[in-house]
CSV table of C-alpha atoms in Angstrom, one decimal:
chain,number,residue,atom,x,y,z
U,3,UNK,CA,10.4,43.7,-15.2
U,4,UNK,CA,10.6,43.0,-11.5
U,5,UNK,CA,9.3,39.3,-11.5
U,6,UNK,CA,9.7,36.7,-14.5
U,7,UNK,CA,6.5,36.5,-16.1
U,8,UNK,CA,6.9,32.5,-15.9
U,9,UNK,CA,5.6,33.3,-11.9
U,10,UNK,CA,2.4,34.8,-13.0
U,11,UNK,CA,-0.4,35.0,-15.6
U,12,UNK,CA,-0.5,37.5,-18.5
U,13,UNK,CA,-0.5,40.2,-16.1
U,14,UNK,CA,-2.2,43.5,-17.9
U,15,UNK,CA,-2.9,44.1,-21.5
U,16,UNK,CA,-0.4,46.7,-21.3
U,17,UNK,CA,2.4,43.9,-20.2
U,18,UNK,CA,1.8,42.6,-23.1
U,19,UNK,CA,3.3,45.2,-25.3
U,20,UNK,CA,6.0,45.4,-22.9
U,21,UNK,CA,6.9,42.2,-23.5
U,22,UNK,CA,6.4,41.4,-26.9
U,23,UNK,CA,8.8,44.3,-27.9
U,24,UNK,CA,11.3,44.6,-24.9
U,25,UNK,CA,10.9,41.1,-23.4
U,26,UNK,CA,13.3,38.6,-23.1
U,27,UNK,CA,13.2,35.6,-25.4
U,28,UNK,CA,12.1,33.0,-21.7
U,29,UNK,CA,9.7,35.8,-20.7
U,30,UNK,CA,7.8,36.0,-25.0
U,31,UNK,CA,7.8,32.4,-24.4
U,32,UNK,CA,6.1,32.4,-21.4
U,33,UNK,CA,3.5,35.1,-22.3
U,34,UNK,CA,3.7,33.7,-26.2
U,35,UNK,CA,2.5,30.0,-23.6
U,36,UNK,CA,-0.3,31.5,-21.7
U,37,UNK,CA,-2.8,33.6,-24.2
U,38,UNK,CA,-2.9,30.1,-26.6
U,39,UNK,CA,-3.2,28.3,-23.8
U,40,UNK,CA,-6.4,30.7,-23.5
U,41,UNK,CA,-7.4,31.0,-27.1
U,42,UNK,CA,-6.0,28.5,-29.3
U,43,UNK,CA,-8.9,25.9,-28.5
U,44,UNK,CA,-11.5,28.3,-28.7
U,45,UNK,CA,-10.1,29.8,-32.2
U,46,UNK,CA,-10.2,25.7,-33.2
U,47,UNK,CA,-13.5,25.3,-31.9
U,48,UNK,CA,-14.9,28.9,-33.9
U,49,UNK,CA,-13.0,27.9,-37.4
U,50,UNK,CA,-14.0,24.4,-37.1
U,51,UNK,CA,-17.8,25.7,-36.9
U,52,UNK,CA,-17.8,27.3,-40.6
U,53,UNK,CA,-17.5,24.0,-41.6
U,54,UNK,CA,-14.8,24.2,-43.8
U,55,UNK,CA,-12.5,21.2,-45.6
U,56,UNK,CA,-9.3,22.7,-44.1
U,57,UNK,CA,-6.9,21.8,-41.4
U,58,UNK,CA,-8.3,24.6,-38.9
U,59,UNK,CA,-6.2,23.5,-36.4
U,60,UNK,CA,-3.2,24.7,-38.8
U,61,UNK,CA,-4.7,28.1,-39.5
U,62,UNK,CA,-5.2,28.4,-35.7
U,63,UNK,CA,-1.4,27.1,-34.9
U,64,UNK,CA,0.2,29.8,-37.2
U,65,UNK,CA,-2.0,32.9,-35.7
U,66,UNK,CA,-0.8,31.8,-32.2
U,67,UNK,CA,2.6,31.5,-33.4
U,68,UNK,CA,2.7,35.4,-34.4
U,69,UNK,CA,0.6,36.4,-31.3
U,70,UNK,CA,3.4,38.7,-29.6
U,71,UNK,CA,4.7,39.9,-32.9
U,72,UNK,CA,4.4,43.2,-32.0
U,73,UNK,CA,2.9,45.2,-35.8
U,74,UNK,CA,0.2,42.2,-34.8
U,75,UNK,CA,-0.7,43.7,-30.9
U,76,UNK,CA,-0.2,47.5,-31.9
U,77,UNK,CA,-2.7,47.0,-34.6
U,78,UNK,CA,-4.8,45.3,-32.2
U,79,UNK,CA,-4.3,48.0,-30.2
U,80,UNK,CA,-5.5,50.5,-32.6
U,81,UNK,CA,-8.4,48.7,-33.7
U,82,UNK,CA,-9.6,49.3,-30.1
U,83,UNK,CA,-11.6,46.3,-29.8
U,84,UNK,CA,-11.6,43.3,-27.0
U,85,UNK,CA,-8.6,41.0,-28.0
U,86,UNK,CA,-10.3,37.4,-28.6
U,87,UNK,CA,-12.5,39.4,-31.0
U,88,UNK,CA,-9.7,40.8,-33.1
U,89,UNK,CA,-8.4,37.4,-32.6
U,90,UNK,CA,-11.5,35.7,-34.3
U,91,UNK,CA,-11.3,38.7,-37.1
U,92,UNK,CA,-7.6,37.3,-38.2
U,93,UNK,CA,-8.6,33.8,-37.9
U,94,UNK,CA,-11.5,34.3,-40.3
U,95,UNK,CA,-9.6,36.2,-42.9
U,96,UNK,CA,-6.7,33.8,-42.6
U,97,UNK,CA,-9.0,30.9,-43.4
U,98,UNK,CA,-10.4,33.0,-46.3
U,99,UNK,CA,-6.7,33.4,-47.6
U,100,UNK,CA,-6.4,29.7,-46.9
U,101,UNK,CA,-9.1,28.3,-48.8
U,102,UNK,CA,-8.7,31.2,-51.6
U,103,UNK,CA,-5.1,29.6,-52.2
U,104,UNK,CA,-6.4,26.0,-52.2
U,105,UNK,CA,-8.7,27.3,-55.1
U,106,UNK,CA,-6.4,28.8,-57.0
U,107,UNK,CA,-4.2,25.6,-56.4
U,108,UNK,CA,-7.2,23.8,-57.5
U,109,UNK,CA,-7.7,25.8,-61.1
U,110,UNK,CA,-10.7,27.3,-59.9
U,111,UNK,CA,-11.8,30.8,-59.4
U,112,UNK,CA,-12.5,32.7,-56.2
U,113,UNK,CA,-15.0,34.9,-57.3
U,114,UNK,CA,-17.7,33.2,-55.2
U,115,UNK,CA,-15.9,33.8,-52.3
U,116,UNK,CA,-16.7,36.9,-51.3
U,117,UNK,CA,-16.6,36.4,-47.3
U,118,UNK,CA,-17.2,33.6,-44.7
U,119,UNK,CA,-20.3,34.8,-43.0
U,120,UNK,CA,-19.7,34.0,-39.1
U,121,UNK,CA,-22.4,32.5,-37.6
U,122,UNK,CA,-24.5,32.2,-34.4
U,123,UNK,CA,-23.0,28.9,-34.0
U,124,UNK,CA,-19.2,29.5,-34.8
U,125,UNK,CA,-19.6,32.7,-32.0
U,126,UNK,CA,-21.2,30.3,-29.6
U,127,UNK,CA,-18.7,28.1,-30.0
U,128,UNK,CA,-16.1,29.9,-29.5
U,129,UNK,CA,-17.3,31.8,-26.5
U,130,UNK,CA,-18.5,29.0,-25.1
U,131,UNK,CA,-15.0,27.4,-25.3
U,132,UNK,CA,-13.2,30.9,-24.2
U,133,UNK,CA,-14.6,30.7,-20.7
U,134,UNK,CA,-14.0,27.4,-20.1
U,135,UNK,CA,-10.1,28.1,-20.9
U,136,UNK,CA,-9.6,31.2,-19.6
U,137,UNK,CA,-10.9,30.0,-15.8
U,138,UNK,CA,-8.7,27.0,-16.2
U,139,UNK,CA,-5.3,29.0,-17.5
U,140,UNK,CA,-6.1,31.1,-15.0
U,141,UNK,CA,-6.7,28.4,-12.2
U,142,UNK,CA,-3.5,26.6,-13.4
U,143,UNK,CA,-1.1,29.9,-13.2
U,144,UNK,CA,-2.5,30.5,-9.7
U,145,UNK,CA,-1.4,26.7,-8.6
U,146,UNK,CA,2.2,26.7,-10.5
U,147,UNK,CA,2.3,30.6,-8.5
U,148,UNK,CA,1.4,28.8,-5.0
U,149,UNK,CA,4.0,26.3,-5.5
U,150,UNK,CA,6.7,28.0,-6.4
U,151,UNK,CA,6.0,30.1,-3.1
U,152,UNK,CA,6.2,26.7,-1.2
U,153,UNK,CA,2.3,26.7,-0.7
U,154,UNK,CA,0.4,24.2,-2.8
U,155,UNK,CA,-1.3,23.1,0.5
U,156,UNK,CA,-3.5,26.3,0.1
U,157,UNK,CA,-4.7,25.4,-3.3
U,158,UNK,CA,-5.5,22.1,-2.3
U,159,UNK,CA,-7.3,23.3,0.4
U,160,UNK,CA,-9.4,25.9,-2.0
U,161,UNK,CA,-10.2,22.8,-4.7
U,162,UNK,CA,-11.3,20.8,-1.2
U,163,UNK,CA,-13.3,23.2,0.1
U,164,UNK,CA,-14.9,25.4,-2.4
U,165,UNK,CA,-15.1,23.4,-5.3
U,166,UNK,CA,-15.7,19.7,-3.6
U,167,UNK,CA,-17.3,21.2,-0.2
U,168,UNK,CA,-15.6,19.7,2.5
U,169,UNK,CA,-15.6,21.3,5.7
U,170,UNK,CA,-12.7,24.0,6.8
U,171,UNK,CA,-12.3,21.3,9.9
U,172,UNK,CA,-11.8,18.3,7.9
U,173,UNK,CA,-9.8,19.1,5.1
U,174,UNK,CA,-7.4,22.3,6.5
U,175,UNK,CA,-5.6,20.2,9.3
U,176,UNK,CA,-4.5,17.1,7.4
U,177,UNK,CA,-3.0,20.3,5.3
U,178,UNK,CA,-1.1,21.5,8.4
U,179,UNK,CA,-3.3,24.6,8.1
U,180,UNK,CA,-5.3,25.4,10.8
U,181,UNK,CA,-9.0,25.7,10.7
U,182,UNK,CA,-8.8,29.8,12.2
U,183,UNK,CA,-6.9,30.4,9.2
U,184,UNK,CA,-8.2,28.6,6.5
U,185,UNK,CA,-10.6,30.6,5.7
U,186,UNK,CA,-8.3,33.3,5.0
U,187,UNK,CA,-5.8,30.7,3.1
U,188,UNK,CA,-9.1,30.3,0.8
U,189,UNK,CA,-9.3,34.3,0.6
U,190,UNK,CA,-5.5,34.5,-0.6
U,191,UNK,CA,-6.3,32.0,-3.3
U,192,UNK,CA,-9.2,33.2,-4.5
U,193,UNK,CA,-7.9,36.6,-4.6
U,194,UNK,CA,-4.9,35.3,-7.0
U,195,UNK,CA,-7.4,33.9,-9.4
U,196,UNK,CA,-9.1,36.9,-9.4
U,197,UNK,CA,-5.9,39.1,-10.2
U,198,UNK,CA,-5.5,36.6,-13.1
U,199,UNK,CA,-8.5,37.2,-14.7
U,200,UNK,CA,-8.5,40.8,-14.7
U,201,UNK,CA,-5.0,40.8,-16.6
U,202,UNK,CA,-6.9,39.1,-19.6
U,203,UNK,CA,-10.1,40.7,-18.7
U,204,UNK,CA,-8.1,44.2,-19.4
U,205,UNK,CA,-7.4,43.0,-22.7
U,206,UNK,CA,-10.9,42.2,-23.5
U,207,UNK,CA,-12.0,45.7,-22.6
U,208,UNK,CA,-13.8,44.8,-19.2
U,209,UNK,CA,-13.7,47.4,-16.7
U,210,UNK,CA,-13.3,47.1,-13.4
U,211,UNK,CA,-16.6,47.9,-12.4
U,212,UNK,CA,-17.8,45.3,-14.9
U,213,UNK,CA,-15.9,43.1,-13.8
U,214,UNK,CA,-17.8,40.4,-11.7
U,215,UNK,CA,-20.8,41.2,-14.2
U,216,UNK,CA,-18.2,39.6,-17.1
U,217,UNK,CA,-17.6,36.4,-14.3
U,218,UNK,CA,-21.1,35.8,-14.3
U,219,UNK,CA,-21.9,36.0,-18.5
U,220,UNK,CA,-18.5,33.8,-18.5
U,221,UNK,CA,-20.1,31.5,-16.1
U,222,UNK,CA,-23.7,31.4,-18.1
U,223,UNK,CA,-21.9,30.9,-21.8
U,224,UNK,CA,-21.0,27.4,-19.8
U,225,UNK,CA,-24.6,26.5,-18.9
U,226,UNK,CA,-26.4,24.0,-21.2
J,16,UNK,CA,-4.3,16.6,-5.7
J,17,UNK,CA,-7.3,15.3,-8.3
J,18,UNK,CA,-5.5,14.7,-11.3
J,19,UNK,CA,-9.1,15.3,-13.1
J,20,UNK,CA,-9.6,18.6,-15.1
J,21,UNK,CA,-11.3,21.0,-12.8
J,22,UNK,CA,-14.3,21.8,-13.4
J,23,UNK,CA,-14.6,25.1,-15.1
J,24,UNK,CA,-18.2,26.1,-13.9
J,25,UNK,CA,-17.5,25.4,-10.0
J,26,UNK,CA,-14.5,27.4,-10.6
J,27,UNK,CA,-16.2,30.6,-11.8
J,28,UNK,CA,-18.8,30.0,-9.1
J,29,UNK,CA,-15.8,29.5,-6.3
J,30,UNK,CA,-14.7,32.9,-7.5
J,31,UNK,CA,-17.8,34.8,-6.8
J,32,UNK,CA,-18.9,33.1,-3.5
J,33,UNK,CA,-21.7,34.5,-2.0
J,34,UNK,CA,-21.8,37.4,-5.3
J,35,UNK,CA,-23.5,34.7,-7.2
J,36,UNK,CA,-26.4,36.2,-8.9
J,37,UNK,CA,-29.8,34.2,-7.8
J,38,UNK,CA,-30.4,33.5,-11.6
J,39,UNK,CA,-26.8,31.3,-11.6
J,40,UNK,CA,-27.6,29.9,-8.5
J,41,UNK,CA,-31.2,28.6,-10.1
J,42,UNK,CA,-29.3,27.5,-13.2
J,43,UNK,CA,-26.8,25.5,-11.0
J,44,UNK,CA,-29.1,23.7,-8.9
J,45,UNK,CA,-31.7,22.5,-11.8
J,46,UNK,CA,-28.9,20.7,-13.1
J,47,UNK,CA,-28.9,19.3,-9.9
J,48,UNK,CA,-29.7,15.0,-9.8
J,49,UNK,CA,-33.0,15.5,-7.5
J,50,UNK,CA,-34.0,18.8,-7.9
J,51,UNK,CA,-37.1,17.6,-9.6
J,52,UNK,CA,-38.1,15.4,-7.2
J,53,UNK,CA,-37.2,18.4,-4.8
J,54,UNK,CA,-39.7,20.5,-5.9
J,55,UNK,CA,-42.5,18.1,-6.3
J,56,UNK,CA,-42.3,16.7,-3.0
J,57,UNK,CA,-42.1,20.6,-1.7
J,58,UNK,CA,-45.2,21.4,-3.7
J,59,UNK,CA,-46.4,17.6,-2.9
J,60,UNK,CA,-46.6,19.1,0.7
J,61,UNK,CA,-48.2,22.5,0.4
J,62,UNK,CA,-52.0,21.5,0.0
J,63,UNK,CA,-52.0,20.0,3.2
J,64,UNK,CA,-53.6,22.6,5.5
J,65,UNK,CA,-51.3,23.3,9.2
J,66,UNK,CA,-48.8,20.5,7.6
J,67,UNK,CA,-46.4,22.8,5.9
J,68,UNK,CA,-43.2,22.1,6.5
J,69,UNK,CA,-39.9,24.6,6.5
J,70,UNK,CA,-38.3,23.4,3.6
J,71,UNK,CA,-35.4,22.8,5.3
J,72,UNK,CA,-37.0,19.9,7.0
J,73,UNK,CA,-37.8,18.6,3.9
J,74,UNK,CA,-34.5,19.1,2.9
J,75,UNK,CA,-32.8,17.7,5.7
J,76,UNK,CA,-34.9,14.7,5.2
J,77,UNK,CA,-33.4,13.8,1.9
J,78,UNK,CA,-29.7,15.2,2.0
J,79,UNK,CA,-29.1,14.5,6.0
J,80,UNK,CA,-29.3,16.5,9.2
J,81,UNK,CA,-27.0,19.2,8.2
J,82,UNK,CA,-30.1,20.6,6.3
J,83,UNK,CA,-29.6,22.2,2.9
J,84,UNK,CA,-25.9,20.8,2.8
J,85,UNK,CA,-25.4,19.3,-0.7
J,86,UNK,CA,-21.6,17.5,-0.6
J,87,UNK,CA,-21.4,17.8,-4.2
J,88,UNK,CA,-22.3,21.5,-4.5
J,89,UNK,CA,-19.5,24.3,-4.1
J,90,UNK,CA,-20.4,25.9,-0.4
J,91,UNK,CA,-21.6,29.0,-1.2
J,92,UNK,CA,-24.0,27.1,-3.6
J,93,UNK,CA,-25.1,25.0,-0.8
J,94,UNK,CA,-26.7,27.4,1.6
J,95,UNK,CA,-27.6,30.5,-0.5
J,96,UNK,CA,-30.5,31.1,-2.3
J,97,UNK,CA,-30.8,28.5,-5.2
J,98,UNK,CA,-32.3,25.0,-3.4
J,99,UNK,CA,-34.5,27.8,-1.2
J,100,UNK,CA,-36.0,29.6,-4.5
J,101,UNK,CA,-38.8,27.2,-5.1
J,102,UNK,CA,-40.2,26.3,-2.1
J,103,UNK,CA,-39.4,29.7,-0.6
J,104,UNK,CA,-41.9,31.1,-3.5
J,105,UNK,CA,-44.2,28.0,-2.6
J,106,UNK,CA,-44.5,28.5,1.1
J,107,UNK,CA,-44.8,32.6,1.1
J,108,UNK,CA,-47.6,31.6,-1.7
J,109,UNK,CA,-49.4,29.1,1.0
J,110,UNK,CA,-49.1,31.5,3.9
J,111,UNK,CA,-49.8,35.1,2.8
J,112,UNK,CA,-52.0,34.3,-0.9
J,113,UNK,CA,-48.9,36.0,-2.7
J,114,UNK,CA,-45.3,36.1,-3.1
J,115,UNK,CA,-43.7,38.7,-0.3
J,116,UNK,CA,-40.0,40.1,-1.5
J,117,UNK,CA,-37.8,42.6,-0.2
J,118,UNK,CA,-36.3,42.2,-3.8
J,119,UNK,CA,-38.4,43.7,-6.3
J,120,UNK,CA,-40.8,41.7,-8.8
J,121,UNK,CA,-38.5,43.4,-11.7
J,122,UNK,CA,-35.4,41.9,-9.9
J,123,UNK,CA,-37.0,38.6,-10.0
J,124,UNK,CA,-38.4,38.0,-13.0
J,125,UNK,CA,-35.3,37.2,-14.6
J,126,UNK,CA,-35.0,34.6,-12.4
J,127,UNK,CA,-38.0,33.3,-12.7
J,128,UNK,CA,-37.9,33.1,-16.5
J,129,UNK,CA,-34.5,31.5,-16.4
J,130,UNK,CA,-35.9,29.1,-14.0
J,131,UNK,CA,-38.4,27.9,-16.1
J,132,UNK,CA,-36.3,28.1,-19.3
J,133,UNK,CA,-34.2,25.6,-17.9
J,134,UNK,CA,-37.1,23.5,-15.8
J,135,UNK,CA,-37.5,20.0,-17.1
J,136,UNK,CA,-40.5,19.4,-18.8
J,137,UNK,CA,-42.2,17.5,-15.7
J,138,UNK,CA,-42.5,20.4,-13.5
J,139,UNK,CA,-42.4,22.8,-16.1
J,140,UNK,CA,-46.5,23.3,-15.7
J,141,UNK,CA,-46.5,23.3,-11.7
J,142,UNK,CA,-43.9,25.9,-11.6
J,143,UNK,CA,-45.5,28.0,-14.5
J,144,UNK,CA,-48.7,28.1,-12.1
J,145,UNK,CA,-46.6,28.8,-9.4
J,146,UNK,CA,-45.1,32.0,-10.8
J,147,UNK,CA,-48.4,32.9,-12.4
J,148,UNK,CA,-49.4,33.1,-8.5
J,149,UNK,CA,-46.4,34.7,-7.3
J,150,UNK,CA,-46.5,37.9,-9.9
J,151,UNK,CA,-43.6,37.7,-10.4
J,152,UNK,CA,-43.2,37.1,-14.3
């Protein structure tokens, strides 16, 4: 691989793979680092929805713990469907084996169990919490990316002016960047972020041409 | 840097700029502090005949004289469509009896309905006349 993966977020489905068999142990780490930093809390927030007397937060700890093992991603793979929802499948079933074994500890039966039904709720949740991690991971790999390059002045000048709205002419020169080019310092950055997203956005089965389409259901999931 | 957690919402709408579809841009401003009080004092203003105002007068009155320029808003937010909707629907209903588009009464509806999905209950009634007038739901 040509750059460490630590420099950049997850980035292709496909990379995946790659690493999770042939990586080396810093590079699983890293990779192993950034997908539960994107689903871990929203695999909390869907288990933690069925209501269940468990520690969920244990059931979700030991699923991220095997998310490179390889049999786990080429079965994914197989399954052909987007990652976080063959993510949810395994955290369902593991919470089923979970509370099966806490029965059977227990002296009861687990004949009534037949399945955990997911709910509107627990999917909601879970989306809900998906978008909100994803844009962050993806917003924090950029920053840690433009620093390591010697340029977090750009991404402060992107948080000042497209997220709190300042004008190009009073927040680029106190950032040594001049106001002709801060628009396309602003460009560069958003264009990162962008590139991070679609490496996850290829695991979830979003197509390019889908792909600003899927920005703007992730933006609405966040809506009230 | 602002050590707070960035906001994930303004991020996503960073990222698509000037792509934002019309229906995000309504769902963004109505969560806006005023945008109640917004709209009433557009409508407020309509009846009055020769008195209507560009709403970016009335705009400029109550956010300053750089017009529809919201500080707290993302840019792109600021000066497309979203604070513009309402009153652009309001005015084109004052002036011509109906609600003129380029964009087609299919493309809008969405927009409308999200619009009043999400309007607060006090101008829920004046907007649902509104679009009843503007054909466009």
């Amino acid at each position: 691989m040509k750059s460490p993966v630590s420099d950049a977020f997850p980035p292709s489905a496909r990379s995946w793979l790659a690493v999770a068999r042939d990586g080396s142990p810093q590079q699983r780490r890293d990779l192993s680092a950034s997908l539960t930093a994107i689903y871990r809390e929203p695999l909390v927030r869907y288990l933690q929805a069925f209501g269940v007397r468990l520690e969920v937060e244990d059931v979700v700890q030991d699923l991220c713990a095997r998310i490179l093992d390889p049999s786990f991603l080429d079965e994914w793979q197989r399954s052909e469907r987007p990652f976080r929802l063959w993510l949810r499948t395994a955290a369902r079933f593991e919470l089923m084996n979970r509370i099966r074994k806490e029965r059977r500890r227990m002296g009861a039966g687990d004949g009534a169990l037949a399945d955990l039904a997911e709910s509107d709720n627990a999917q909601t949740a879970f989306e809900r919490s998906y978008a909100a991690s994803l844009i962050r991971t993806a917003s924090d790999a950029t920053q840690r990316v433009l620093e390591s390059q010697g340029r977090g002045h750009e991404w402060t000048l992107f948080i000042e002016h497209s997220l709190q709205g300042k004008p190009y002419a009073e927040c680029a020169p106190p950032l040594g960047i001049p106001v002709d080019a801060a628009r396309h310092a602003t460009a560069r950055v958003r264009g990162l972020m962008l590139d991070a997203l679609r490496g996850v956005l290829s695991a979830e089965q979003v197509a390019e041409a889908d792909f600003e389409r899927e920005l703007m259901a992730l933006l609405s999931r966040l809506q009230p | 840097m602002n050590d707070r957690p960035l906001d994930a919402v303004q991020l996503y709408a960073a990222l698509l700029g000037e792509r934002l579809s019309a229906d995000a841009l309504v769902r963004q401003w109505l969560d806006g502090a005023d945008a109640v009080d917004f709209v009433q004092d557009v409508l407020g203003r309509l009846p009055q005949p020769g008195g209507v105002e560009p709403f970016e007068r009335i705009d400029a009155e109550r956010h300053g004289p750089e017009g529809p320029v919201r500080a707290d808003w993302p840019p792109r937010m600021r000066v497309a469509g979203t604070v513009r909707y309402v009153a652009m629907v309001a005015l084109a209903l004052h002036e011509h009896g109906a609600w003129r588009s380029s964009r087609s009464a299919q493309e809008l509806a969405p927009v409308a309905k999200a619009l009043l999905l999400r309007a607060p209950d006090a101008w829920r009634a004046p907007l649902e006349a509104l679009c009843r007038r503007a054909q466009v739901v």
